[in-house]
Coordinates of C-alpha atoms and ligand atoms in Angstrom, one line a residue:
X1 CA 38.4 -19.0 -41.8
X2 CA 34.8 -18.2 -42.8
X3 CA 33.6 -15.0 -41.2
X4 CA 30.3 -15.1 -39.3
X5 CA 27.6 -13.1 -41.2
X6 CA 25.9 -10.6 -38.9
X7 CA 22.6 -8.6 -39.2
X8 CA 22.1 -5.7 -36.8
X9 CA 18.5 -4.8 -35.9
X10 CA 18.0 -1.4 -34.4
X11 CA 21.2 -0.4 -36.2
X12 CA 20.7 3.3 -36.0
X13 CA 20.1 3.4 -32.2
X14 CA 22.6 4.3 -29.5
X15 CA 23.5 0.6 -29.0
X16 CA 23.0 -0.4 -32.7
X17 CA 25.6 2.1 -34.0
X18 CA 28.1 0.9 -31.4
X19 CA 27.5 -2.8 -32.5
X20 CA 28.0 -1.8 -36.1
X21 CA 31.5 -0.4 -35.2
X22 CA 32.4 -3.4 -33.1
X23 CA 31.3 -5.9 -35.8
X24 CA 33.2 -4.1 -38.6
X25 CA 36.3 -4.0 -36.4
X26 CA 36.3 -7.7 -35.7
X27 CA 38.2 -9.9 -38.2
X28 CA 36.0 -12.9 -37.5
X29 CA 32.7 -11.1 -38.3
X30 CA 31.2 -9.7 -41.5
X31 CA 28.4 -7.1 -41.4
X32 CA 25.9 -8.1 -44.0
X33 CA 22.7 -6.2 -43.1
X34 CA 21.4 -3.3 -41.0
X35 CA 17.7 -2.9 -40.2
X36 CA 15.9 0.1 -38.6
X37 CA 12.8 2.2 -39.2
X38 CA 14.9 5.4 -39.7
X39 CA 17.5 6.4 -42.3
X40 CA 16.2 3.7 -44.6
X41 CA 18.2 3.5 -47.9
X42 CA 21.2 5.2 -46.3
X43 CA 24.6 3.5 -45.8
X44 CA 24.9 2.3 -42.2
X45 CA 28.7 3.2 -42.2
X46 CA 27.9 6.9 -42.5
X47 CA 25.2 6.7 -39.8
X48 CA 27.6 4.9 -37.4
X49 CA 30.3 7.6 -38.0
X50 CA 32.5 5.3 -40.2
X51 CA 33.3 5.4 -43.9
X52 CA 30.8 4.0 -46.4
X53 CA 30.4 0.2 -45.8
X54 CA 28.2 -0.7 -48.8
X55 CA 25.5 -1.9 -46.4
X56 CA 22.2 -0.1 -46.9
X57 CA 19.7 0.3 -44.1
X58 CA 16.5 -1.7 -44.7
X59 CA 13.2 -1.5 -42.8
X60 CA 11.9 -5.1 -43.5
X61 CA 13.7 -7.6 -41.3
X62 CA 12.4 -10.7 -43.1
X63 CA 13.4 -9.3 -46.5
X64 CA 16.9 -8.5 -45.3
X65 CA 17.2 -12.0 -43.9
X66 CA 16.2 -13.6 -47.2
X67 CA 18.4 -11.4 -49.3
X68 CA 21.5 -11.1 -47.1
X69 CA 21.5 -14.5 -45.4
X70 CA 22.9 -13.6 -42.0
X71 CA 23.9 -16.4 -39.6
X72 CA 23.4 -14.2 -36.5
X73 CA 21.0 -11.4 -35.8
X74 CA 21.8 -8.9 -33.0
X75 CA 18.8 -7.0 -31.7
X76 CA 18.9 -3.7 -29.8
X77 CA 15.4 -2.2 -30.6
X78 CA 12.5 -1.6 -28.2
X79 CA 10.7 -3.8 -25.7
X80 CA 7.5 -3.5 -27.9
X81 CA 9.3 -4.9 -31.0
X82 CA 11.8 -7.4 -29.8
X83 CA 9.6 -10.5 -29.6
X84 CA 8.3 -10.0 -33.1
X85 CA 11.9 -9.6 -34.4
X86 CA 13.0 -12.8 -32.5
X87 CA 10.1 -14.8 -34.0
X88 CA 11.1 -13.6 -37.5
X89 CA 14.8 -14.4 -37.0
X90 CA 14.5 -17.8 -35.3
X91 CA 11.8 -19.0 -37.7
X92 CA 14.1 -18.1 -40.6
X93 CA 16.9 -20.2 -39.2
X94 CA 19.0 -17.2 -37.9
X95 CA 20.6 -17.4 -34.4
X96 CA 19.8 -14.4 -32.3
X97 CA 21.7 -12.3 -29.8
X98 CA 19.3 -10.1 -27.9
X99 CA 20.2 -7.1 -25.7
X100 CA 16.8 -5.4 -25.8
X101 CA 15.1 -5.3 -22.4
X102 CA 11.5 -6.1 -21.4
X103 CA 11.7 -9.9 -22.1
X104 CA 9.3 -11.7 -19.6
X105 CA 9.6 -15.2 -18.3
X106 CA 6.7 -16.2 -20.6
X107 CA 8.7 -14.7 -23.5
X108 CA 11.7 -16.8 -22.5
X109 CA 9.6 -19.9 -22.6
X110 CA 8.4 -19.0 -26.1
X111 CA 12.0 -18.3 -27.3
X112 CA 13.0 -21.8 -25.9
X113 CA 10.2 -23.4 -27.9
X114 CA 11.1 -21.5 -31.1
X115 CA 14.7 -22.6 -30.7
X116 CA 13.6 -26.2 -30.4
X117 CA 11.2 -26.1 -33.3
X118 CA 13.5 -24.3 -35.7
X119 CA 16.9 -25.7 -34.6
X120 CA 18.2 -22.2 -33.9
X121 CA 20.0 -20.7 -30.9
X122 CA 19.3 -17.6 -28.9
X123 CA 21.3 -15.6 -26.3
X124 CA 19.2 -13.2 -24.2
X125 CA 21.5 -11.1 -22.1
X126 CA 20.1 -8.4 -19.7
X127 CA 23.6 -7.0 -19.5
X128 CA 26.6 -7.4 -21.8
X129 CA 29.1 -5.5 -19.7
X130 CA 31.5 -8.0 -18.2
X131 CA 32.1 -5.8 -15.1
X132 CA 28.4 -5.7 -14.5
X133 CA 28.3 -9.5 -14.6
X134 CA 31.1 -9.7 -12.0
X135 CA 29.2 -7.1 -9.9
X136 CA 26.1 -9.4 -9.9
X137 CA 28.2 -12.4 -9.1
X138 CA 29.9 -10.7 -6.2
X139 CA 26.4 -9.6 -5.0
X140 CA 25.2 -13.2 -5.1
X141 CA 28.3 -14.4 -3.1
X142 CA 27.8 -11.6 -0.5
X143 CA 24.1 -12.5 -0.1
X144 CA 25.3 -15.7 1.8
X145 CA 26.7 -13.4 4.5
X146 CA 24.3 -10.4 4.6
X147 CA 20.5 -10.7 4.6
X148 CA 19.8 -6.9 4.3
X149 CA 20.4 -5.3 0.9
X150 CA 19.1 -2.5 -1.3
X151 CA 19.8 -1.9 -5.0
X152 CA 20.2 1.5 -6.7
X153 CA 20.3 1.5 -10.5
X154 CA 21.0 4.7 -12.4
X155 CA 20.5 5.2 -16.1
X156 CA 20.2 7.9 -18.8
X157 CA 16.8 9.6 -19.0
X158 CA 15.8 8.0 -22.3
X159 CA 15.5 4.5 -20.8
X160 CA 12.0 3.2 -21.4
X161 CA 11.7 0.8 -18.5
X162 CA 12.2 0.8 -14.8
X163 CA 13.6 -0.9 -12.9
X164 CA 16.4 -2.1 -15.2
X165 CA 16.6 -5.8 -16.3
X166 CA 20.0 -6.0 -14.6
X167 CA 18.6 -4.9 -11.2
X168 CA 15.8 -7.5 -11.4
X169 CA 18.3 -10.2 -12.3
X170 CA 20.6 -9.1 -9.5
X171 CA 17.7 -9.3 -7.0
X172 CA 16.9 -12.8 -8.2
X173 CA 20.5 -13.9 -7.8
X174 CA 20.6 -12.5 -4.3
X175 CA 17.3 -14.2 -3.4
X176 CA 18.6 -17.5 -4.6
X177 CA 21.5 -17.3 -2.2
X178 CA 20.1 -15.3 0.7
X179 CA 20.6 -16.9 4.1
X180 CA 17.9 -15.3 6.3
X181 CA 14.7 -13.3 5.7
X182 CA 15.0 -9.5 5.4
X183 CA 13.8 -7.5 8.4
X184 CA 10.2 -6.3 8.2
X185 CA 9.9 -2.6 7.2
X186 CA 9.1 -0.2 10.0
X187 CA 8.1 3.4 9.6
X188 CA 5.7 5.0 7.2
X189 CA 6.3 6.2 3.6
X190 CA 5.4 9.9 3.8
X191 CA 5.7 10.2 0.0
X192 CA 4.5 7.2 -2.0
X193 CA 7.5 5.4 -3.6
X194 CA 10.1 6.9 -1.3
X195 CA 11.3 3.4 -0.4
X196 CA 11.4 2.3 -4.0
X197 CA 10.0 -0.9 -5.5
X198 CA 10.3 -4.3 -3.9
X199 CA 11.1 -7.8 -4.8
X200 CA 10.6 -10.2 -1.9
X201 CA 12.1 -7.8 0.7
X202 CA 14.8 -6.3 -1.6
X203 CA 14.3 -2.6 -2.2
X204 CA 15.0 -1.4 -5.8
X205 CA 15.6 2.3 -6.6
X206 CA 15.7 3.7 -10.1
X207 CA 17.4 7.0 -10.9
X208 CA 17.0 8.5 -14.4
X209 CA 19.2 11.5 -15.4
X210 CA 20.8 12.9 -18.5
X211 CA 24.6 12.4 -18.4
X212 CA 24.3 8.9 -17.0
X213 CA 24.8 5.7 -19.1
X214 CA 24.2 2.5 -17.0
X215 CA 25.3 2.2 -13.3
X216 CA 24.3 0.0 -10.4
X217 CA 25.1 -0.1 -6.7
X218 CA 24.3 -3.0 -4.4
X219 CA 24.5 -2.0 -0.8
X220 CA 24.5 -4.7 1.9
X221 CA 24.2 -3.8 5.6
X222 CA 24.6 -5.6 8.9
X223 CA 25.6 -4.6 12.4
X224 CA 28.3 -1.9 12.3
X225 CA 29.2 -2.4 8.6
X226 CA 28.1 -2.0 5.0
X227 CA 29.4 -3.5 1.8
X228 CA 28.9 -1.6 -1.4
X229 CA 29.5 -3.2 -4.8
X230 CA 29.3 -0.8 -7.7
X231 CA 29.6 -1.0 -11.5
X232 CA 29.7 1.9 -14.0
X233 CA 29.3 1.6 -17.7
X234 CA 30.9 4.9 -18.7
X235 CA 30.3 4.5 -22.4
X236 CA 28.4 2.1 -24.6
X237 CA 31.7 0.6 -25.7
X238 CA 31.7 -1.2 -22.4
X239 CA 29.0 -3.6 -23.8
X240 CA 30.9 -4.5 -27.0
X241 CA 33.3 -7.2 -25.9
X242 CA 30.3 -9.0 -24.4
X243 CA 28.2 -8.6 -27.6
X244 CA 31.1 -9.9 -29.8
X245 CA 31.6 -12.9 -27.5
X246 CA 27.8 -13.5 -27.7
X247 CA 27.8 -13.5 -31.5
X248 CA 30.7 -16.0 -31.6
X249 CA 29.3 -18.3 -28.9
X250 CA 25.6 -18.4 -29.8
X251 CA 26.4 -20.4 -33.0
X252 CA 27.8 -23.3 -31.0
X253 CA 25.5 -23.2 -27.9
X254 CA 22.3 -25.1 -28.6
X255 CA 18.9 -23.6 -27.7
X256 CA 18.3 -20.6 -25.4
X257 CA 21.0 -19.2 -23.2
X258 CA 19.8 -16.6 -20.7
X259 CA 22.6 -14.4 -19.4
X260 CA 26.1 -13.9 -20.9
X261 CA 27.6 -15.3 -17.7
X262 CA 27.0 -18.8 -19.1
X263 CA 29.5 -18.0 -21.8
X264 CA 32.0 -16.3 -19.4
X265 CA 32.2 -18.3 -16.2
X266 CA 33.1 -22.0 -15.8
X267 CA 30.6 -22.8 -13.0
Ligands
LIG301 P1 17.6 3.5 -29.0 O1 16.2 4.1 -28.9 O2 18.8 4.4 -29.2 O3 17.6 2.5 -30.3 C1 16.5 1.7 -30.7 C2 16.5 1.7 -32.2 O4 15.5 0.8 -32.6 C3 16.3 3.0 -32.9 O5 17.3 3.3 -33.9 C4 14.9 2.9 -33.5 O6 14.7 3.6 -34.7 C5 14.9 1.4 -33.8 N1 13.5 0.9 -33.9 C6 12.4 1.3 -33.2 N2 11.3 0.7 -33.7 C7 11.6 0.1 -34.8 C8 10.9 -0.6 -35.8 N3 9.6 -0.8 -35.8 N4 11.6 -1.2 -36.8 C9 13.0 -1.1 -36.9 N5 13.7 -0.4 -36.0 C10 13.0 0.2 -35.0 O7 17.8 2.5 -27.8 P2 19.2 2.0 -27.2 O8 19.7 2.9 -26.1 O9 20.1 1.6 -28.3 O10 18.7 0.7 -26.5 C11 18.0 -0.4 -27.2 C12 17.6 -1.5 -26.2 O11 18.8 -2.1 -25.7 C13 16.8 -1.0 -25.0 O12 15.9 -2.0 -24.7 C14 17.9 -0.9 -23.9 O13 17.3 -1.0 -22.6 C15 18.7 -2.1 -24.2 N6 20.1 -2.1 -23.7 C16 20.6 -3.3 -23.3 C17 21.9 -3.4 -22.9 C18 22.5 -4.7 -22.5 O14 23.6 -4.8 -22.1 N7 21.7 -5.8 -22.6 C19 22.7 -2.2 -22.8 C20 22.2 -1.0 -23.3 C21 20.9 -1.0 -23.7

C-alpha cells in the first residue's frame, strides 16, 4: 500500500512536534517535509525528540511543496499565518488538515472556493480530541432539555486567542438545539467582564494558566439541578488520533469539511 505523503507546517511548535511523532509512528503515513521559521536547516526528528529522520526543516512552504510533493499538509501555526498557508497549499494541489484557530466564517467561505477552484480538499477542525467532540455532542443533546447554560474553557497561558474556537463551536451547537430563550440577566457587573463574554445569552468564561493544556466545562442549570459536562486534554497526545484520522479521511472527502465530527459520527 502506498503511504500518504505528509508535510507538517509549524513543525517545531508544541502541536507540530506531536504531529511529527504521530505521523512517523503511523505505518500508513510518510513524513516528507517540515516547515517552520525556527530551527531552519536542522533535522525535524531531533527537534521532535526522536532520532534523525532525514527531513530538514525549511522556511519556504511553497518551495517544500514543489520539492517534496506532499499529498496532505497539516497546519498548526498561528492565526495570523494560517490563511496564507492554506492558500499556498490548496493552490498547489495539496489537501490540507488545519488545527490552527482563528479561522472566521469569511475564511471558511474562501477555503470552500479554493477547494472548488483547485480540486483540493480541506479539513478545518477547531478540536481534534475525540473526547472533546463527544463533550460538544452531549452538550448539544442536553440543550434540548435545559435552556440555561454557561461555558468555562481553560487553557495554558500561551494561547493567543480567547475564547477558544471549541467554546464558540459548543455555544453554536447549543444555540441550534436550545428549546427556550435564556433568562434575562439581572444584577450589575461590579467589575467589567465578571460575567464573561456572551453569545446570544450563553456566557463564556476563559481561564488562562500555566500547567493547563485544554479543558472545557459546560454547565446546564434548571430548577433544583445542574448538569456538568467536562472534557480534559491532559497532554497534546490527546489530539493525535483525530489528526491522523483527519489526514487519512481528507484525501477522500471532497471540498471543505468543517469539524472532525463529520468523519467520526454517522449522523
Ligand atoms: P506554538 O506557538 O507552539 O507553535 C506554532 C509554530 O508555528 C511555532 O513553531 C512557530 O515557530 C511556527 N511559526 C510561526 N510563524 C511562522 C512562520 N511565519 N513561518 C513558519 N512557521 C511559523 O503553538 P501550538 O500550541 O502548537 O498551537 C498552534 C495552533 O494550534 C494554535 O492556533 C492553537 O490554538 C491550535 N491548536 C489547535 C488544536 C486543535 O485541536 N484544533 C489543539 C491545540 C492547539
